Amino acid sequence: MSIKHHAQELTEAGLDCALKAGAVAYCSRHEEILCDKRDPEANDRAYAIATNAVKAGEVSGPREELLDAVKTVIDTAASGCPYCSAAR
Ligand SMILES: [Zn+2]
């Protein structure tokens, strides 16, 4: 597996964890816009889900890598949908 492929897999797994936890969510009207829900409890839940996914062997590599990926997903998510806020 190439390094690039692994990074892609990590990003997708991180996104999956963040979505499952409700830490981030796609805008209900613009499915390409990922929004940060700004919920610290949901963020903690995302990290817990990531830890469990590594323990369960669903994601390969060290736990820190996936936790970093989750953090990146949350950090890079928009604070709100730019289209919806523009429409208001
Ligand atoms: Zn929107």
GROMACS .gro file of C-alpha atoms and ligand atoms in nm:
model
   89
    1MET     CA    1   0.000   0.000   0.000
    2SER     CA    2   0.141   0.339  -0.090
    3ILE     CA    3   0.183   0.612   0.168
    4LYS     CA    4  -0.061   0.829  -0.022
    5HIS     CA    5  -0.322   0.555  -0.016
    6HIS     CA    6  -0.272   0.506   0.356
    7ALA     CA    7  -0.316   0.880   0.420
    8GLN     CA    8  -0.636   0.876   0.217
    9GLU     CA    9  -0.763   0.578   0.415
   10LEU     CA   10  -0.682   0.757   0.741
   11THR     CA   11  -0.862   1.071   0.631
   12GLU     CA   12  -1.169   0.871   0.536
   13ALA     CA   13  -1.162   0.679   0.863
   14GLY     CA   14  -1.118   1.003   1.057
   15LEU     CA   15  -1.412   1.156   0.874
   16ASP     CA   16  -1.620   0.847   0.945
   17CYS     CA   17  -1.547   0.871   1.319
   18ALA     CA   18  -1.623   1.243   1.332
   19LEU     CA   19  -1.950   1.195   1.144
   20LYS     CA   20  -2.059   0.901   1.362
   21ALA     CA   21  -1.987   1.103   1.675
   22GLY     CA   22  -2.178   1.404   1.546
   23ALA     CA   23  -1.865   1.619   1.579
   24VAL     CA   24  -1.911   1.727   1.217
   25ALA     CA   25  -2.205   1.698   0.981
   26TYR     CA   26  -2.283   1.776   0.621
   27CYS     CA   27  -2.516   2.068   0.561
   28SER     CA   28  -2.869   1.934   0.518
   29ARG     CA   29  -2.907   2.137   0.198
   30HIS     CA   30  -2.551   2.124   0.062
   31GLU     CA   31  -2.414   1.776   0.104
   32GLU     CA   32  -2.061   1.875  -0.002
   33ILE     CA   33  -2.026   2.120   0.287
   34LEU     CA   34  -1.887   1.969   0.605
   35CYS     CA   35  -1.964   2.172   0.915
   36ASP     CA   36  -1.800   2.164   1.255
   37LYS     CA   37  -2.073   2.115   1.515
   38ARG     CA   38  -1.851   2.282   1.779
   39ASP     CA   39  -1.954   2.028   2.039
   40PRO     CA   40  -1.664   1.933   2.269
   41GLU     CA   41  -1.849   1.623   2.389
   42ALA     CA   42  -1.900   1.509   2.031
   43ASN     CA   43  -1.530   1.568   1.965
   44ASP     CA   44  -1.442   1.346   2.263
   45ARG     CA   45  -1.683   1.087   2.129
   46ALA     CA   46  -1.511   1.101   1.790
   47TYR     CA   47  -1.173   1.030   1.950
   48ALA     CA   48  -1.325   0.744   2.151
   49ILE     CA   49  -1.477   0.593   1.834
   50ALA     CA   50  -1.137   0.630   1.662
   51THR     CA   51  -0.961   0.455   1.950
   52ASN     CA   52  -1.211   0.169   1.936
   53ALA     CA   53  -1.176   0.141   1.558
   54VAL     CA   54  -0.798   0.096   1.592
   55LYS     CA   55  -0.843  -0.154   1.878
   56ALA     CA   56  -1.094  -0.350   1.669
   57GLY     CA   57  -0.844  -0.359   1.382
   58GLU     CA   58  -1.078  -0.169   1.151
   59VAL     CA   59  -0.806   0.086   1.084
   60SER     CA   60  -0.442  -0.006   1.045
   61GLY     CA   61  -0.159   0.191   1.196
   62PRO     CA   62  -0.101   0.356   1.532
   63ARG     CA   63  -0.389   0.510   1.723
   64GLU     CA   64  -0.222   0.854   1.719
   65GLU     CA   65  -0.241   0.864   1.339
   66LEU     CA   66  -0.616   0.816   1.337
   67LEU     CA   67  -0.666   1.060   1.625
   68ASP     CA   68  -0.468   1.315   1.424
   69ALA     CA   69  -0.687   1.244   1.122
   70VAL     CA   70  -1.001   1.300   1.329
   71LYS     CA   71  -0.858   1.626   1.462
   72THR     CA   72  -0.775   1.741   1.108
   73VAL     CA   73  -1.130   1.667   0.992
   74ILE     CA   74  -1.277   1.867   1.281
   75ASP     CA   75  -1.024   2.150   1.245
   76THR     CA   76  -1.079   2.186   0.872
   77ALA     CA   77  -1.460   2.163   0.879
   78ALA     CA   78  -1.640   2.490   0.815
   79SER     CA   79  -1.788   2.669   1.115
   80GLY     CA   80  -2.108   2.699   0.916
   81CYS     CA   81  -2.235   2.643   0.564
   82PRO     CA   82  -2.120   2.941   0.355
   83TYR     CA   83  -2.413   2.894   0.114
   84CYS     CA   84  -2.677   2.887   0.384
   85SER     CA   85  -2.529   3.182   0.572
   86ALA     CA   86  -2.511   3.374   0.243
   87ALA     CA   87  -2.877   3.297   0.177
   88ARG     CA   88  -2.983   3.441   0.508
   89ZN      ZN   89  -2.597   2.478   0.328
   0.00000   0.00000   0.00000
